[in-house]
Coordinates of C-alpha atoms and ligand atoms in Angstrom, one line a residue:
X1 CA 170.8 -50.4 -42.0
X2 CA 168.9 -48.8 -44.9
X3 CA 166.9 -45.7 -44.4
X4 CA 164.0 -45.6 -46.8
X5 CA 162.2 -42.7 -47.6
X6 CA 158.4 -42.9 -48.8
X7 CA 157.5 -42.5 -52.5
X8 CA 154.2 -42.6 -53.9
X9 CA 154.6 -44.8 -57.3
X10 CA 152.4 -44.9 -60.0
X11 CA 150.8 -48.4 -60.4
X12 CA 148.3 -48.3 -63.4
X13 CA 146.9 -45.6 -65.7
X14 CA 143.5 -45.3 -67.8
X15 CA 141.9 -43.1 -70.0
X16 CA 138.6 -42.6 -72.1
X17 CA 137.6 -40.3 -74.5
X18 CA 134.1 -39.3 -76.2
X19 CA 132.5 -42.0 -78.5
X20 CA 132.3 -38.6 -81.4
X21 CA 135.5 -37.0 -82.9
X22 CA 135.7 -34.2 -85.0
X23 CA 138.0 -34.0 -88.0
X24 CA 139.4 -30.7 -89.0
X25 CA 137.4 -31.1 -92.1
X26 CA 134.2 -31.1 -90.6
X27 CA 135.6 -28.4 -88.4
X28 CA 135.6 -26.2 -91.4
X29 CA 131.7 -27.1 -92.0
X30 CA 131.3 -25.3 -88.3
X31 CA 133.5 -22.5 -88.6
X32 CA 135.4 -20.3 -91.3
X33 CA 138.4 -22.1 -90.7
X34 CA 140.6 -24.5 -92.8
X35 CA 142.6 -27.4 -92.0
X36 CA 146.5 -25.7 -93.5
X37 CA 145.5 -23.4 -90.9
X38 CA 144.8 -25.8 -88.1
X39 CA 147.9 -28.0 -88.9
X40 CA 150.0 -25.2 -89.2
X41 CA 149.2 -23.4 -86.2
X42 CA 148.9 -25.9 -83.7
X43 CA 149.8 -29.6 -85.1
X44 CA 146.0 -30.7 -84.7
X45 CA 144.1 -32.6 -86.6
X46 CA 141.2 -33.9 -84.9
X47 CA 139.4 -33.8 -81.6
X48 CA 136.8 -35.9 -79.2
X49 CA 133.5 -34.0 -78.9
X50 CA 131.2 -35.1 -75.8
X51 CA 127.6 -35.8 -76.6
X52 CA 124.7 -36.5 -74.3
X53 CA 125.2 -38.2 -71.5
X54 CA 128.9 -38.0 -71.4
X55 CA 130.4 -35.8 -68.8
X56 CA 133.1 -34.9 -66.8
X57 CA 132.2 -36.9 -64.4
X58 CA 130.9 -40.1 -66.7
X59 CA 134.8 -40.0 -68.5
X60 CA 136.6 -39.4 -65.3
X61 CA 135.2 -42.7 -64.1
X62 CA 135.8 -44.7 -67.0
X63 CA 138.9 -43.2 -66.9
X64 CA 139.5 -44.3 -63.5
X65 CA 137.8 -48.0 -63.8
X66 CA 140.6 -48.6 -66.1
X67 CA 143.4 -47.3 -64.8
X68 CA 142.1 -49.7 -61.5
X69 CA 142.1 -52.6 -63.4
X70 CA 145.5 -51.6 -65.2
X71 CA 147.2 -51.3 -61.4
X72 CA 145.2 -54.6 -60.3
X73 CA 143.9 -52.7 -57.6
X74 CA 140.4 -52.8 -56.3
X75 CA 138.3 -49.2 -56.1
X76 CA 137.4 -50.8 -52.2
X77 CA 141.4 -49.4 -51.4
X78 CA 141.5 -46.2 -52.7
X79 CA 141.4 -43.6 -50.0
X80 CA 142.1 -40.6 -52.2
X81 CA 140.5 -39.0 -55.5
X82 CA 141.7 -36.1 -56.6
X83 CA 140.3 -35.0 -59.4
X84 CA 141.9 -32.2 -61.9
X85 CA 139.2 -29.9 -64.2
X86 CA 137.8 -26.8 -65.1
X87 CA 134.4 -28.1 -66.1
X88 CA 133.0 -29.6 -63.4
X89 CA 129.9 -31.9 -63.1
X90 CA 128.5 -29.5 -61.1
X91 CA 129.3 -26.2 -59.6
X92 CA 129.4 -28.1 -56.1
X93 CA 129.8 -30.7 -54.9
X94 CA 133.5 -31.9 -56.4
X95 CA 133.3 -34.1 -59.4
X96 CA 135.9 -36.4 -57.2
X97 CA 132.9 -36.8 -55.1
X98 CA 130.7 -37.9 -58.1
X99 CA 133.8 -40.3 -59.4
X100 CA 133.8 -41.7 -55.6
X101 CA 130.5 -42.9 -55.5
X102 CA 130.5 -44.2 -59.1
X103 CA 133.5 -46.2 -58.0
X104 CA 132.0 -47.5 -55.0
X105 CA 134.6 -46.7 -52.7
X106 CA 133.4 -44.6 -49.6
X107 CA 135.5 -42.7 -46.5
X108 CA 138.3 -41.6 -48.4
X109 CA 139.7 -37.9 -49.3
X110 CA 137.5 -36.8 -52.5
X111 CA 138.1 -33.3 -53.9
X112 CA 138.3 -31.3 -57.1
X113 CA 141.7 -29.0 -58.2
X114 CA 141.1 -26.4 -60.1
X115 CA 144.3 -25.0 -62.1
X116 CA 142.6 -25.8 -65.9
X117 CA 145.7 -27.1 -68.0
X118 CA 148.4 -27.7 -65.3
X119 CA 146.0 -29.6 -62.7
X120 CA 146.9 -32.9 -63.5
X121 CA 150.4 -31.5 -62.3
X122 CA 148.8 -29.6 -58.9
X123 CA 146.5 -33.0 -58.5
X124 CA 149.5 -35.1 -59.1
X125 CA 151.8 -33.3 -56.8
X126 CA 149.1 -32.5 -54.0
X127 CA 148.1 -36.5 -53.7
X128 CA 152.3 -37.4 -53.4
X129 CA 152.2 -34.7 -50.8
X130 CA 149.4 -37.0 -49.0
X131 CA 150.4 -40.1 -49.8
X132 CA 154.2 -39.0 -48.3
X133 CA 152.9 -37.4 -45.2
X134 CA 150.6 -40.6 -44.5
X135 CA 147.1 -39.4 -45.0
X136 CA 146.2 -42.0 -47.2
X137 CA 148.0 -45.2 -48.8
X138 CA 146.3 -45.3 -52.5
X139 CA 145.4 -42.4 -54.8
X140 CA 143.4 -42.1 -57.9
X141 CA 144.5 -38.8 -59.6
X142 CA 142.7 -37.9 -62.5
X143 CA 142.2 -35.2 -65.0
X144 CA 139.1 -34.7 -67.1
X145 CA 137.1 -32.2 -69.1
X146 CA 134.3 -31.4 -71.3
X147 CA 135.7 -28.2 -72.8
X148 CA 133.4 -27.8 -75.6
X149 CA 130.7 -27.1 -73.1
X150 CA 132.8 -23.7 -72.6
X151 CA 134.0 -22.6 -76.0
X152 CA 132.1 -20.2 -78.0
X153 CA 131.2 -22.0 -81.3
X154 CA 131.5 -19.0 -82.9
X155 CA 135.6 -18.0 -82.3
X156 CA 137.3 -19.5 -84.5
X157 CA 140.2 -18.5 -82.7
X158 CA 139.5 -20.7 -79.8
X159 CA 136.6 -23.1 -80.6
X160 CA 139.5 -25.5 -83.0
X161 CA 141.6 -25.5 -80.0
X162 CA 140.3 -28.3 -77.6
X163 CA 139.2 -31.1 -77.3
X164 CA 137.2 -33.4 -74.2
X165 CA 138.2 -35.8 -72.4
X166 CA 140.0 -37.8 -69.0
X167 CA 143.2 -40.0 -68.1
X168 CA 144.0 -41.4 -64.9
X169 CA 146.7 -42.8 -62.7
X170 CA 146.8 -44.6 -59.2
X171 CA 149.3 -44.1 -57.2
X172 CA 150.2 -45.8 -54.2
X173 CA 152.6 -45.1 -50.9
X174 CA 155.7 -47.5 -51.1
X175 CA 158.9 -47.2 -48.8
X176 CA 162.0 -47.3 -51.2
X177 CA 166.0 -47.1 -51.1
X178 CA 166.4 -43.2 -52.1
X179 CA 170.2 -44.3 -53.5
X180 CA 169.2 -47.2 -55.5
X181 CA 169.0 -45.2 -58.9
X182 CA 165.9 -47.8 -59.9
X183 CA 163.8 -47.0 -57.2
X184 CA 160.5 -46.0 -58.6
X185 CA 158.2 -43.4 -57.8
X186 CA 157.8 -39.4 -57.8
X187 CA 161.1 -38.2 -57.2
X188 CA 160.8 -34.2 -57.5
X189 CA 157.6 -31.9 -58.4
X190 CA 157.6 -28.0 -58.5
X191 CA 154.3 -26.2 -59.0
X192 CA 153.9 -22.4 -60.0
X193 CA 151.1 -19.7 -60.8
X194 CA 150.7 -15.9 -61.3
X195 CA 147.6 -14.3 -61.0
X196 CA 148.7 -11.1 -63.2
X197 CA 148.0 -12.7 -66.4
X198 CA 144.5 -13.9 -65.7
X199 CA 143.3 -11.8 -68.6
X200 CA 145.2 -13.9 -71.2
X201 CA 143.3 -17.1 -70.7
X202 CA 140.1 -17.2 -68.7
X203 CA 136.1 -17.8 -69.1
X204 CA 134.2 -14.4 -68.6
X205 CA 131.6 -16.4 -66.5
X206 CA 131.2 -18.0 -63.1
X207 CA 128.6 -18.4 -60.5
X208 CA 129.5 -15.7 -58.2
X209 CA 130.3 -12.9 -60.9
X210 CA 127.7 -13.5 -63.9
X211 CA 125.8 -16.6 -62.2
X212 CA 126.2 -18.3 -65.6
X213 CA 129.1 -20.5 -67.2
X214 CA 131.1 -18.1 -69.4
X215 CA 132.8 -19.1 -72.2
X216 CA 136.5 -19.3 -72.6
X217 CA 138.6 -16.1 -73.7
X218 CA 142.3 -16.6 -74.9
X219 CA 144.9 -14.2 -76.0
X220 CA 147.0 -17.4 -77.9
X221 CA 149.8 -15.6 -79.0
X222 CA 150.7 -14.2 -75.5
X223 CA 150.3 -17.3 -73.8
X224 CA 152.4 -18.9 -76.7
X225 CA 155.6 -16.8 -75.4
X226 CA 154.7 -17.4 -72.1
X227 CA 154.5 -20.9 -71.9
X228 CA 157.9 -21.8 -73.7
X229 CA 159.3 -19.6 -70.9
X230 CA 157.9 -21.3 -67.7
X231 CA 157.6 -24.3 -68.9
X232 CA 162.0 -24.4 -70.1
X233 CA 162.2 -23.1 -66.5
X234 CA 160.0 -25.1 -64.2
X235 CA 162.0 -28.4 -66.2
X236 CA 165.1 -26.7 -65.3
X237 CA 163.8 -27.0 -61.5
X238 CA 162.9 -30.3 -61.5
X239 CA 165.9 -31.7 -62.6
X240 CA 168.0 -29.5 -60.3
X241 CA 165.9 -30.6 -57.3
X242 CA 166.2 -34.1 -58.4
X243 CA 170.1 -33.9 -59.6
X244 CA 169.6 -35.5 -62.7
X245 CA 170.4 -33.9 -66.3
X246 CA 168.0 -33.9 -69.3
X247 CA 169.6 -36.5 -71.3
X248 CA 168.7 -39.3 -68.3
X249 CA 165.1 -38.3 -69.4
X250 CA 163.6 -41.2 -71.1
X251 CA 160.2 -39.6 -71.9
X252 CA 158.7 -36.0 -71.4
X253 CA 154.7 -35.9 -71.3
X254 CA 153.9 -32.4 -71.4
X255 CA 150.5 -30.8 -71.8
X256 CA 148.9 -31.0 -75.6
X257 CA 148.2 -27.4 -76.5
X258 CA 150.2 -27.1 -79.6
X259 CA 152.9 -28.9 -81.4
X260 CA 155.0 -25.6 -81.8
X261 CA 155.2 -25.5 -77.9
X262 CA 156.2 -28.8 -77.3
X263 CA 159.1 -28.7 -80.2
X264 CA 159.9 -25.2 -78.6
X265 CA 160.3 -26.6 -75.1
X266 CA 162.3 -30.0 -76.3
X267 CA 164.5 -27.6 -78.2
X268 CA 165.4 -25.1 -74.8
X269 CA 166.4 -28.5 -72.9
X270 CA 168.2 -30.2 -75.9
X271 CA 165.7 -33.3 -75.8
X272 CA 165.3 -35.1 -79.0
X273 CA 161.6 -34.9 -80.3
X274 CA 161.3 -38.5 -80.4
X275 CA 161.5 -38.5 -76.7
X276 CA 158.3 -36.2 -76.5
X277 CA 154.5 -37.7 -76.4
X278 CA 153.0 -36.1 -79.3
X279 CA 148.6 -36.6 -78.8
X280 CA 147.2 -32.9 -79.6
X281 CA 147.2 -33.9 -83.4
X282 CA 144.2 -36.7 -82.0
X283 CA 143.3 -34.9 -78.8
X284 CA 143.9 -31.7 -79.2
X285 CA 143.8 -29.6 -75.9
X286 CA 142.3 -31.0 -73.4
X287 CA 143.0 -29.2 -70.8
X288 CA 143.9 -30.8 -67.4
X289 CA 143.5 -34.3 -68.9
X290 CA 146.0 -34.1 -71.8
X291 CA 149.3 -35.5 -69.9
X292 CA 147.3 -38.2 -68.2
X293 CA 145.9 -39.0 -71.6
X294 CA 149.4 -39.9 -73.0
X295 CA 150.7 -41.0 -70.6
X296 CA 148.6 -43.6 -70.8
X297 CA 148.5 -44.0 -74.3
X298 CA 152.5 -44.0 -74.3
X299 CA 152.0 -47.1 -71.2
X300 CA 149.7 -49.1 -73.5
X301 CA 151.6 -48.4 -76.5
X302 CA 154.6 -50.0 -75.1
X303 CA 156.6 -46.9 -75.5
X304 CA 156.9 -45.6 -71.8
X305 CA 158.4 -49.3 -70.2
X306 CA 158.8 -49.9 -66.5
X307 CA 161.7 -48.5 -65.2
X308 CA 161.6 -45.2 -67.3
X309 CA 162.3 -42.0 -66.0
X310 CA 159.6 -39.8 -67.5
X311 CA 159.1 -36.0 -67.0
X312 CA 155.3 -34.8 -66.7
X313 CA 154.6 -31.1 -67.4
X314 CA 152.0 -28.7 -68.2
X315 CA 151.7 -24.5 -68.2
X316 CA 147.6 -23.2 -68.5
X317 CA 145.1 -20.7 -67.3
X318 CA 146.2 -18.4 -63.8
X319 CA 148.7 -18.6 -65.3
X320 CA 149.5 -21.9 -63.4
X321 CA 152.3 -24.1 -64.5
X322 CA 154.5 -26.9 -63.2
X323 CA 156.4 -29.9 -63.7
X324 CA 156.8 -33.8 -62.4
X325 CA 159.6 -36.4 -62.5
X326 CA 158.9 -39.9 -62.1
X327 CA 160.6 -43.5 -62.7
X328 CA 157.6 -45.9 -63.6
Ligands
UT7_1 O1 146.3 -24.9 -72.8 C1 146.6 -23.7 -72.2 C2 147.7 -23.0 -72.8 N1 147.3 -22.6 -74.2 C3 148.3 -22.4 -75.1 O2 149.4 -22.8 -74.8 C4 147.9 -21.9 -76.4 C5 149.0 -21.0 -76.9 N2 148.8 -20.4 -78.1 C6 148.8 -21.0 -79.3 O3 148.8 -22.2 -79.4 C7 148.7 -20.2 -80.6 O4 149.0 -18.8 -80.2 C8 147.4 -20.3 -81.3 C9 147.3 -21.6 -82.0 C10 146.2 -20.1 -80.4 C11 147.3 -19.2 -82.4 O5 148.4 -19.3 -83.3 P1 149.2 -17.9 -83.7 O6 150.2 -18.3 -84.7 O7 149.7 -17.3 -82.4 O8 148.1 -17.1 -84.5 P2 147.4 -15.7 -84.1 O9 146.5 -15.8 -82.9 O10 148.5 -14.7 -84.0 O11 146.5 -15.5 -85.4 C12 147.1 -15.4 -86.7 C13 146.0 -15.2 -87.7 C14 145.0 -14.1 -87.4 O12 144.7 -13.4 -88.6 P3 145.4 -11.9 -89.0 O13 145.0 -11.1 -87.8 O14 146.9 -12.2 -88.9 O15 144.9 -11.6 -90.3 C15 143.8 -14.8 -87.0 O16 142.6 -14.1 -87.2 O17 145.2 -16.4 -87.9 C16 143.8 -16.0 -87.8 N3 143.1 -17.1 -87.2 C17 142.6 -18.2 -87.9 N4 142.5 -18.4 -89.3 C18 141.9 -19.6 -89.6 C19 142.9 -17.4 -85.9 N5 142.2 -18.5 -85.7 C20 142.0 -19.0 -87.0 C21 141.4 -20.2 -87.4 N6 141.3 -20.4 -88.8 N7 140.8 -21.1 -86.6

């Protein structure tokens, strides 16, 4: 008799982005800044800017409504959103919430993650938790932002950095073989965070501090170093846990914050750079929705196939950081 163990396997993924995007030329036009400088820097070239009307919230449901129709699965079964940002709709209630009721799909789990850059990775590994454990059957996890309602316009050392936007996957509960090699689904997560270096990365604002917003601060160069550290390790993890070697890796969809980092990281595990999902030249960071973002754009694309064993990973703000491995 085969025992089966329960796996939560990613059926569909969506995204959306803001209608306006923002060359680095006109960039330059906003801030003393140049395009060499951009390029150089951080391999980014343009980014979506939110106008009126589009939120958090308003992506993170297109984003959704896509990746529902991309799984053939109708909002009416989902009984879990969990919903990854740092610029929330609203200080309360969750922007999951919001996302729920847009989606028409009432009773489930609905909540907001807050670990900026790596919460698709806490969202992602928090619904598998559920979905294993049998508190719910299908998940929408999603990651979206509106950074630019954060930065200050007037740093250039920040303000080129980001980008908005969302990206979504549904996942759903499925009983496998574990030692058929093909079985699909998440097969090992590790999630991380240290509190020390909250002074690197952070917005000096919040409701009970400053009762206002804040704007992001970030030390780049430190959390440069610190990222190609964790992020090498928390990979290293992953594939222990899972007992499987970098080269079975068939994609890596890390975090977009710069280009340097994610040559950096493919270098520490030996992975060839045609195997990583390059979007911050068109996204640039957008914080917790940057994997979900190309991941999907890697599904559509035709690069990432069924079957694939792909690594998800992201290191941000906390500092939090973490890492996925799936077969899609
Ligand atoms: O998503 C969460 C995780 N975040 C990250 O992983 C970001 C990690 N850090 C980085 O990506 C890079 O550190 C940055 C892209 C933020 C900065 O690159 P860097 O090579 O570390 O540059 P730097 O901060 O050391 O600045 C170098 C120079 C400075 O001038 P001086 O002091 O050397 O004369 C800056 O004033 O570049 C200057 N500079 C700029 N020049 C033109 C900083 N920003 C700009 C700009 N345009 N926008």
């Amino acid at each position: 008799m085969t025992t089966t163990v329960r796996r939560s396997v990613l059926r569909g993924s969506g995204s959306a982005l803001p209608e306006r995007c923002v060359t680095n030329a006109e960039m330059t036009t906003m801030v003393d800044t140049t395009d060499e400088w951009i390029v150089e820097r951080t391999g980014i070239r343009a980014r979506h800017i939110a106008g009126e009307g589009e939120t958090t919230g308003s992506l993170a449901t297109l984003a959704a409504r896509r990746a529902l129709d991309a799984a053939g699965i109708d909002a009416s079964s989902i009984d879990c959103i969990i919903l990854a940002t740092a610029t929330p709709d609203q200080t309360f209630p969750a922007t999951a919430t919001i996302v729920q009721n847009n989606l028409g799909c009432r009773g489930g789990i609905a909540f907001d993650v807050a670990a900026v850059c790596s919460g698709f990775l806490y969202a992602l590994t928090t619904a598998d938790a559920l979905l294993r454990g049998g508190n719910a059957r299908r998940a929408l996890v999603i990651g979206a932002e509106t950074f630019s309602r954060i930065l200050d316009w007037d740093d250039r050392t920040t303000c080129v950095l980001f980008g908005d936007g969302a990206g979504a996957v549904v996942l759903e509960a499925v009983d496998v073989d574990p030692a058929d090699p093909a079985a699909p689904g998440i097969i090992a997560s590790r999630l991380h965070a240290d509190g020390a270096y909250n002074e690197l990365l952070y917005v000096d604002g919040g409701p009970s501090t400053t009762q206002t917003v804040g704007k992001l601060r970030m030390k780049g160069r430190e959390v440069f170093r610190h990222a190609v550290v964790n992020l090498a390790s928390v990979l290293e993890e992953v594939l222990a846990e899972a007992g499987l070697t970098s080269a079975q890796i068939d994609w890596v969809v890390p975090h977009q914050a710069n280009l340097r980092i994610l040559d950096a990281t493919a270098r520490k595990l030996s992975l060839p750079p045609e195997k990583v999902v390059v979007t911050v030249d068109h996204h640039a960071n957008t914080s917790a929705a940057s994997v979900p973002l190309a991941y999907d754009e890697a599904v559509r694309d035709g690069r990432i196939k069924p079957g694939d064993l792909v690594m998800f990973e992201a290191m941000g703000g906390g500092f939090t950081w973490g890492a996925a491995l799936a077969r899609v």
